[in-house]
Amino acid sequence: MSSEAPAGKGAEERAAGLPDGGEARPRPDGDPNDTGTPGSRATVQPGTEDDGPVSEADALQSLNAGGGHDEPERAEAVRTAALADPIAERINSEVAATRMGTVAVFNGSVSFGGGFHSGGGDPSGPPRSGSTDGDGSLVRIEDYELTDHTEFYVHPDGYHEALEALTERFLLVLTALPGTGREATAVNLLAEAMATAVPVGGADVGGACHRVLDAGQITRSAWEPEKNSGYLVLLDDWPGGGHAPEGVEVRRLAGTAAKLKAAHSFLVLVGGEELAVTGAGILGDHVAWHGLTAVDPISVVERRVLGHGEDSEHAETLEDLLTGSGARQALREQPAPRNAVRLASVVRAQGDLAAAVAALRDPSDQVHAWFTRHRDPDAVAFALAAAVLEGSSYLTVADAAVELRAALAPAEDAPPDVRFRERLGHEQPWIELTANETGAAVPPVGPPRVRFRSALLQQVVLAYAWTSLDGRRAAILTWLRRLLTHADIEVRARASVAAGVLAWADHHYALHRFLRTWAGSTSWPVRQAAATALGVAGSRPGVDEAVWGLLHEWASGGTSAHARRLAATAANTVGGPLGRRDPERALALLHTALDRGDDWGTLTPVAWSGVHLIHEGQAAHVLDALLRWSEPQDISPLVVKSLSAFVFAVRRPYEELLRADGPGDAARSGGPGPRAGRGVPGVPLLLSLCGTREYRGRLEELWARSLARKPVQEQALDALREWIDGYADRDPAAPAAILGLLRGISGRPGKHHDRLVYWLNRWGSDRDAPSRRSAELARRLEREARRP
């Protein structure tokens, strides 16, 4: 049917007559059933939880009351839609930039190799080279290794202060996180201290640098350092205050310093934050301390490629190469100096830098290696909580991690002393706490947000944990399900998005093991979460067809309470990003869900999905579908449902749905902005579109049909008066658009003109609330009708 086609004479004969005839249907009493879900109520209307079809009266009463959603529930739906879309788009676009190993994670066929830090082993692990002494407690650092560490070394801030402290005290405690170049710094400090010191006992005595393999020996009474030598001790952090790692007695380090001074030798003891906190409290000023600051990895690349000289031409060429290949982004995500050294070696060898960057950014090896090294519940729980709730505040993520930890760890009598923030840099180098930026001229406000350094990591962490931690899958799923009913809307939204990402790993398992259960839940927030998860799952090629097939199956299901809830979830799902990408397919599904004979239980979710699609730029598709569905213009269920959905849409004010949830997400998803791009906030979008030639004919016809017959007529009249009196002050274009609409309806054959004039005059002379605009519109229509 053409969008310009008028209502025919036969339709007029079936109309309900002039508007003052008949009584409105009685509205049944009853409130939505409360599910006990924190922060929300279910939107199930009276009669919907009983077997059998929902009545027409109940469905229309629910729709006319606002669609069965209270404000918190509507806010959750908007927030969820705004969050799910950019996350899915970002993940799908980013994964294409990496090698196929990332994608293979989801099929369980990837072959992992290497370590967490590309291009080398663990800096705290065994020595790479050198000869050991007789008892194996020391290994000599050979000259070529010294050269490798010192030739192109970039001094961090405070390096010279650390060197001065070492030469004065002979023992320096250097605190830094693994992966910050702490070993190279220690070797450089030892080499410079030994080179500038005056040896004792003759220049040919000692002079070598050693790694200490048995760290505990340096505090034993029997240990005596060689003269004019250097010693490097690498320690890992240790749990608990005051318990020294690997037998090191921290209280005796002062005595070790005295021995070193007597031998004119130097020792650098390298540890992490635990050493800095515990050791400093015991030793005070008896030993020199220095906290190593991170070095800009780009400066490491520049030094190794350009050397110590200044060559502006080559520097510009290198700058262009690093930017064009994505090396800058890769080193921001993984700033360990060894990664900079690796990329510099590729540049110097004139290798394929883009391929090296792609390999470095691929998260597969990182995730596998991390989960191999970290198996305790504390670390695993925080990593998964960050993956599910990335972008949330630290306290939100930490609380969720503690809940998951309780499911992964044995029961404890007292609350655990877990301090995730203190362990982030050491155990979770892929995670950072970012400031909540508010603008260039405004300082950061609010709590820090938890984010992965790489946008690729979230999906791979989730997929690996879901497919590989077999003994913990049930606990993870139970925990994720609890997050769907969390009191914080943001937590619920992010958890539902994470569930959709999990479906990429094994969509058959996800769809038929937990998403179906959620979709049929009696809790509206859980059903909404299922709709969001299905929308995210359907954004991945290879999974989309399975999702669409399942949604069509649910939409055409039976009329039992459970089947109706599945159909409602299917309708909710296509009102989001899934439907925006394929509006014709979405509307075909909505038609199936709506055309269920005397079962009216899906009217509300179909109407809401129509509104969402209109607000996301698909108004033409939605209006054309409503015209097709209501074409018979009789009082059959499908016609009444379709026109009721239209009237519902014309009464919904436009909402600016941001394409990002927070400041960080906005930067990663391309910035915020309204999806439709043509709406006036607070004014129905269909009113804004009414003044355009593209939509005027469609809207005139649907308005004419809605005003012509009961039971839709009563609500259509209320909506028309809202347009006339409610929005002229908000949208300057509204009065002209409404006048044009009424002219178009009035000029159609039949009783349309008489009906409009009758109601406009009645509103204009209303004793309680006379409408000046309605009276003026009535006079204009009457004058124009009298013109030849």
Coordinates of C-alpha atoms in Angstrom, one line a residue, residues 31-425:
D31 CA -0.1 -3.1 40.0
P32 CA 2.8 -4.8 38.2
N33 CA 4.0 -7.9 40.1
D34 CA 7.0 -7.2 42.3
T35 CA 9.7 -9.8 41.8
G36 CA 11.8 -8.6 44.7
T37 CA 14.6 -7.7 42.3
P38 CA 16.8 -5.0 43.8
G39 CA 16.3 -1.6 42.3
S40 CA 13.6 -2.7 39.9
R41 CA 10.2 -4.2 39.5
A42 CA 9.0 -6.6 36.8
T43 CA 6.7 -5.1 34.2
V44 CA 4.4 -8.0 34.0
Q45 CA 0.8 -6.7 33.8
P46 CA -2.3 -8.2 35.3
G47 CA -3.1 -11.5 33.8
T48 CA 0.2 -12.1 32.0
E49 CA 1.5 -14.7 34.4
D50 CA -1.6 -16.9 34.0
D51 CA -1.8 -19.5 31.3
G52 CA -3.8 -18.5 28.3
P53 CA -3.8 -15.3 26.2
V54 CA -3.6 -11.8 27.6
S55 CA -6.8 -9.9 27.1
E56 CA -7.1 -6.8 24.8
A57 CA -8.2 -4.7 27.8
D58 CA -5.2 -5.6 29.9
A59 CA -2.8 -5.0 27.1
L60 CA -4.2 -1.6 26.1
Q61 CA -4.4 -0.5 29.7
S62 CA -0.7 -1.4 30.1
L63 CA 0.3 0.4 27.0
N64 CA -1.8 3.5 27.7
A65 CA -0.3 3.7 31.1
G66 CA 3.2 4.1 29.6
G67 CA 4.1 0.7 28.4
G68 CA 4.5 -1.0 31.7
H69 CA 7.8 0.5 32.6
D70 CA 8.5 2.7 35.5
E71 CA 11.3 5.3 35.3
P72 CA 14.2 3.2 36.8
E73 CA 13.4 0.4 34.3
R74 CA 13.3 2.8 31.4
A75 CA 16.6 4.3 32.5
E76 CA 18.1 0.9 32.6
A77 CA 16.9 0.1 29.1
V78 CA 18.4 3.3 27.7
R79 CA 21.7 2.8 29.6
T80 CA 22.0 -0.8 28.4
A81 CA 21.3 0.2 24.8
A82 CA 23.8 3.0 24.9
L83 CA 26.5 0.8 26.4
A84 CA 26.0 -2.4 24.4
D85 CA 26.3 -0.8 21.0
P86 CA 29.8 0.8 21.2
I87 CA 31.3 -2.1 23.0
A88 CA 30.2 -4.6 20.3
E89 CA 31.3 -2.2 17.6
R90 CA 34.6 -1.6 19.2
I91 CA 35.4 -5.3 19.8
N92 CA 34.3 -6.3 16.3
S93 CA 36.4 -3.6 14.7
E94 CA 39.5 -4.1 16.8
V95 CA 39.7 -7.8 16.4
A96 CA 40.0 -7.5 12.7
A97 CA 43.3 -5.6 13.2
T98 CA 45.1 -8.5 14.8
R99 CA 46.3 -11.9 13.7
M100 CA 43.9 -14.8 13.6
G101 CA 45.1 -16.2 16.9
T102 CA 42.7 -13.8 18.7
V103 CA 39.7 -15.2 16.9
A104 CA 40.9 -18.8 17.3
V105 CA 40.5 -18.4 21.1
F106 CA 36.7 -18.7 20.6
N107 CA 37.0 -21.9 18.8
G108 CA 39.3 -23.5 21.3
S109 CA 41.9 -24.3 18.7
V110 CA 44.6 -21.8 19.3
S111 CA 48.2 -22.9 20.0
F112 CA 49.8 -20.7 22.6
G113 CA 53.5 -19.9 22.9
G114 CA 55.8 -17.4 24.4
G115 CA 55.3 -15.4 27.6
F116 CA 53.2 -12.5 28.8
H117 CA 55.9 -10.1 27.8
S118 CA 56.8 -10.5 24.2
G119 CA 60.4 -10.9 23.3
G120 CA 62.0 -12.4 26.4
G121 CA 61.6 -14.2 29.6
D122 CA 60.6 -13.1 33.0
P123 CA 63.1 -10.6 34.3
S124 CA 62.8 -12.1 37.7
G125 CA 63.5 -15.6 36.5
P126 CA 66.8 -17.5 36.0
P127 CA 69.8 -15.7 34.4
R128 CA 70.0 -15.9 30.7
S129 CA 73.8 -16.4 30.5
G130 CA 77.0 -16.3 32.4
S131 CA 79.1 -18.7 34.4
T132 CA 78.3 -19.8 37.9
D133 CA 80.8 -20.0 40.8
G134 CA 81.6 -23.2 42.6
D135 CA 78.5 -23.6 44.7
G136 CA 76.1 -22.2 42.1
S137 CA 75.0 -19.3 44.2
L138 CA 76.4 -16.6 41.8
V139 CA 76.4 -16.1 38.0
R140 CA 78.7 -13.7 36.3
I141 CA 77.2 -11.1 34.1
E142 CA 79.3 -11.3 30.9
D143 CA 80.7 -8.2 29.1
Y144 CA 78.4 -8.6 26.1
E145 CA 75.3 -8.6 28.4
L146 CA 76.6 -5.5 30.2
T147 CA 77.0 -3.8 26.8
D148 CA 73.4 -4.9 25.8
H149 CA 72.1 -3.3 28.9
T150 CA 74.2 -0.1 28.9
E151 CA 74.9 0.9 25.4
F152 CA 71.5 2.4 24.5
Y153 CA 70.1 2.7 28.0
V154 CA 67.6 5.6 28.6
H155 CA 67.9 7.1 32.1
P156 CA 64.6 7.3 34.0
D157 CA 63.8 10.3 36.2
G158 CA 65.8 10.2 39.4
Y159 CA 68.5 7.9 38.0
H160 CA 71.4 10.1 39.1
E161 CA 70.0 10.4 42.6
A162 CA 69.9 6.6 42.8
L163 CA 73.5 6.3 41.5
E164 CA 74.6 8.8 44.1
A165 CA 72.8 6.9 46.9
L166 CA 74.4 3.6 45.8
T167 CA 77.9 5.1 45.7
E168 CA 77.5 6.5 49.2
R169 CA 75.7 3.6 50.9
F170 CA 77.0 0.7 48.7
L171 CA 73.6 -1.1 49.0
L172 CA 70.5 0.2 47.2
V173 CA 67.0 -1.2 47.4
L174 CA 65.4 -0.5 44.0
T175 CA 61.7 -0.9 44.0
A176 CA 59.8 -1.3 40.8
L177 CA 57.1 -3.5 39.2
P178 CA 58.2 -6.3 36.9
G179 CA 58.4 -5.2 33.3
T180 CA 59.6 -1.7 34.0
G181 CA 63.2 -2.3 33.0
R182 CA 64.3 -2.7 36.6
E183 CA 67.0 -5.2 35.8
A184 CA 68.6 -3.0 33.1
T185 CA 68.5 -0.1 35.6
A186 CA 70.2 -2.2 38.3
V187 CA 73.0 -3.3 35.9
N188 CA 73.6 0.3 34.7
L189 CA 73.8 1.5 38.3
L190 CA 76.3 -1.2 39.3
A191 CA 78.4 -0.6 36.2
E192 CA 78.6 3.2 36.7
A193 CA 79.2 2.8 40.5
M194 CA 82.1 0.4 39.9
A195 CA 83.6 2.5 37.1
T196 CA 83.7 5.7 39.2
A197 CA 84.8 4.2 42.5
V198 CA 88.4 3.8 43.6
P199 CA 89.2 0.1 43.9
V200 CA 90.8 -1.3 47.1
G201 CA 93.6 -3.9 47.1
G202 CA 94.8 -3.1 43.6
A203 CA 93.1 -2.5 40.3
D204 CA 93.3 -6.1 39.3
V205 CA 91.2 -7.3 42.2
G206 CA 87.5 -8.2 41.6
G207 CA 85.8 -5.9 39.2
A208 CA 83.0 -8.3 38.0
C209 CA 79.3 -8.0 38.2
H210 CA 77.2 -11.0 39.4
R211 CA 73.6 -12.1 39.8
V212 CA 72.9 -13.6 43.2
L213 CA 70.9 -16.8 42.7
D214 CA 70.5 -17.6 46.3
A215 CA 69.1 -14.3 47.6
G216 CA 69.0 -15.5 51.2
Q217 CA 72.8 -15.7 51.4
I218 CA 73.4 -12.0 51.3
T219 CA 72.1 -11.6 54.9
R220 CA 73.9 -14.6 56.3
S221 CA 76.8 -14.1 58.6
A222 CA 79.1 -16.3 56.5
W223 CA 78.6 -14.3 53.3
E224 CA 81.5 -12.1 52.3
P225 CA 81.4 -10.0 49.1
E226 CA 84.4 -10.0 46.8
K227 CA 86.3 -6.8 46.6
N228 CA 85.4 -4.2 44.0
S229 CA 82.5 -6.2 42.7
G230 CA 78.9 -5.7 41.9
Y231 CA 75.9 -7.8 42.9
L232 CA 72.4 -7.9 41.6
V233 CA 69.6 -9.6 43.6
L234 CA 66.1 -9.9 42.0
L235 CA 63.2 -10.6 44.4
D236 CA 59.6 -11.1 43.8
D237 CA 57.0 -9.6 46.0
W238 CA 56.0 -11.8 49.0
P239 CA 52.7 -11.9 50.9
G240 CA 52.3 -10.8 54.4
G241 CA 54.1 -7.9 56.2
G242 CA 57.6 -8.6 57.5
H243 CA 58.1 -12.0 56.0
A244 CA 61.2 -11.8 53.7
P245 CA 61.3 -13.6 50.4
E246 CA 63.4 -16.6 49.7
G247 CA 65.1 -16.5 53.1
V248 CA 66.2 -12.8 53.0
E249 CA 66.3 -11.5 56.5
V250 CA 65.5 -7.9 55.9
R251 CA 66.6 -6.7 59.4
R252 CA 70.2 -7.8 58.6
L253 CA 70.5 -5.8 55.4
A254 CA 72.2 -3.0 57.4
G255 CA 75.0 -5.5 58.3
T256 CA 75.2 -6.5 54.6
A257 CA 75.7 -2.9 53.7
A258 CA 78.6 -2.7 56.2
K259 CA 80.3 -5.7 54.5
L260 CA 79.9 -4.2 51.1
K261 CA 81.5 -0.9 52.2
A262 CA 84.5 -2.7 53.6
A263 CA 85.0 -4.6 50.4
H264 CA 84.2 -1.5 48.3
S265 CA 81.6 -3.4 46.5
F266 CA 78.0 -2.6 45.5
L267 CA 74.7 -4.4 45.7
V268 CA 71.3 -3.5 44.2
L269 CA 68.4 -5.4 45.7
V270 CA 65.4 -5.2 43.3
G271 CA 61.9 -5.8 44.6
G272 CA 58.3 -4.7 44.2
E273 CA 55.9 -2.7 46.2
E274 CA 55.8 -5.2 49.1
L275 CA 59.5 -4.8 49.6
A276 CA 59.1 -1.0 49.6
V277 CA 56.4 -1.1 52.2
T278 CA 57.8 -3.7 54.5
G279 CA 61.5 -3.1 54.3
A280 CA 61.3 0.6 54.6
G281 CA 59.5 0.3 57.9
I282 CA 62.2 -2.0 59.4
L283 CA 65.4 -0.4 58.1
G284 CA 64.5 3.3 57.9
D285 CA 67.6 5.3 56.8
H286 CA 70.2 2.6 57.2
V287 CA 69.9 1.5 53.6
A288 CA 69.4 3.6 50.5
W289 CA 66.0 3.4 48.8
H290 CA 64.9 4.4 45.3
G291 CA 61.5 3.9 43.6
L292 CA 62.1 3.4 39.8
T293 CA 59.9 5.5 37.6
A294 CA 58.7 4.2 34.2
V295 CA 60.6 5.1 31.0
D296 CA 58.7 6.2 27.9
P297 CA 59.0 3.2 25.6
I298 CA 59.0 5.5 22.6
S299 CA 62.3 7.0 23.9
V300 CA 63.7 3.5 24.1
V301 CA 62.9 2.8 20.5
E302 CA 64.4 6.2 19.4
R303 CA 67.6 5.6 21.3
R304 CA 68.1 2.1 19.9
V305 CA 67.3 3.2 16.3
L306 CA 68.8 6.6 16.2
G307 CA 71.6 6.2 18.8
H308 CA 72.8 9.1 20.9
G309 CA 73.1 11.6 18.1
E310 CA 70.4 14.0 16.9
D311 CA 69.3 13.4 13.3
S312 CA 66.2 15.4 12.6
E313 CA 65.6 13.8 9.2
H314 CA 65.8 10.2 10.5
A315 CA 63.8 11.2 13.6
E316 CA 60.9 12.4 11.5
T317 CA 61.0 9.2 9.4
L318 CA 61.0 7.1 12.5
E319 CA 58.1 9.2 14.0
D320 CA 56.0 8.6 10.8
L321 CA 56.8 4.9 10.9
L322 CA 55.8 4.5 14.5
T323 CA 52.6 6.3 14.0
G324 CA 51.6 4.7 10.8
S325 CA 52.3 1.1 12.0
G326 CA 50.4 1.5 15.2
A327 CA 53.5 1.0 17.3
R328 CA 52.7 4.0 19.5
Q329 CA 49.3 2.5 20.5
A330 CA 50.9 -1.0 21.0
L331 CA 53.5 0.5 23.4
R332 CA 50.9 2.4 25.3
E333 CA 49.0 -0.9 25.9
Q334 CA 52.2 -2.8 26.7
P335 CA 54.8 -0.2 27.8
A336 CA 57.4 -2.7 29.1
P337 CA 60.9 -1.6 27.8
R338 CA 61.5 -5.1 26.4
N339 CA 58.6 -4.6 24.0
A340 CA 60.2 -1.3 22.8
V341 CA 63.5 -3.1 22.4
R342 CA 61.8 -5.8 20.3
L343 CA 60.2 -3.3 18.0
A344 CA 63.4 -1.3 17.7
S345 CA 65.2 -4.4 16.6
V346 CA 62.6 -4.9 13.8
V347 CA 63.1 -1.3 12.6
R348 CA 66.9 -1.6 12.6
A349 CA 66.7 -4.8 10.6
Q350 CA 64.2 -3.2 8.2
G351 CA 61.7 -5.9 9.0
D352 CA 57.9 -5.8 8.9
L353 CA 57.0 -3.4 11.7
A354 CA 53.3 -3.6 11.1
A355 CA 53.4 -7.4 11.5
A356 CA 55.5 -7.1 14.7
V357 CA 53.0 -4.6 16.1
A358 CA 50.0 -6.8 15.2
A359 CA 51.7 -9.7 17.0
L360 CA 52.5 -7.6 20.0
R361 CA 48.9 -6.3 20.3
D362 CA 47.3 -9.8 19.8
P363 CA 46.1 -10.6 23.3
S364 CA 45.9 -14.4 22.9
D365 CA 49.4 -15.2 24.3
Q366 CA 49.1 -12.5 27.0
V367 CA 45.8 -14.0 28.3
H368 CA 47.0 -17.6 28.2
A369 CA 50.3 -16.8 29.9
W370 CA 48.6 -14.7 32.5
F371 CA 46.1 -17.4 33.5
T372 CA 48.9 -20.0 33.5
R373 CA 50.9 -17.9 36.0
H374 CA 48.0 -16.6 38.1
R375 CA 45.7 -19.3 39.4
D376 CA 44.8 -18.0 42.9
P377 CA 41.2 -16.8 43.3
D378 CA 42.2 -13.2 44.2
A379 CA 43.9 -12.6 40.9
V380 CA 41.4 -14.5 38.7
A381 CA 38.4 -12.9 40.4
F382 CA 39.6 -9.4 39.8
A383 CA 40.6 -10.1 36.2
L384 CA 37.1 -11.4 35.4
A385 CA 35.4 -8.7 37.3
A386 CA 37.3 -6.1 35.3
A387 CA 36.4 -7.9 32.0
V388 CA 32.7 -7.9 32.9
L389 CA 32.6 -4.4 34.3
E390 CA 35.3 -2.6 32.3
G391 CA 34.8 1.1 32.6
S392 CA 33.2 1.0 36.0
S393 CA 34.7 2.6 39.1
Y394 CA 37.3 0.7 41.0
L395 CA 35.1 0.1 44.1
T396 CA 32.4 -1.3 41.9
V397 CA 34.8 -3.7 40.2
A398 CA 36.5 -4.6 43.5
D399 CA 33.2 -5.5 45.2
A400 CA 32.2 -7.7 42.3
A401 CA 35.6 -9.4 42.4
V402 CA 35.2 -10.1 46.1
E403 CA 31.8 -11.8 45.4
L404 CA 33.3 -13.9 42.7
R405 CA 36.3 -14.7 44.9
A406 CA 34.0 -16.1 47.5
A407 CA 32.6 -18.5 44.9
L408 CA 36.1 -19.6 43.7
A409 CA 37.8 -19.9 47.1
P410 CA 37.0 -22.1 50.2
A411 CA 34.7 -20.6 52.8
E412 CA 36.3 -18.3 55.3
D413 CA 35.1 -17.4 58.8
A414 CA 36.1 -13.8 58.5
P415 CA 36.0 -11.4 55.6
P416 CA 39.2 -11.8 53.5
D417 CA 42.0 -9.2 53.7
V418 CA 42.1 -8.6 50.0
R419 CA 43.6 -5.4 48.6
F420 CA 43.3 -5.5 44.9
R421 CA 44.6 -2.0 44.3
E422 CA 48.0 -2.8 45.9
R423 CA 48.5 -5.8 43.7
L424 CA 47.3 -4.3 40.4
G425 CA 50.6 -3.2 39.0

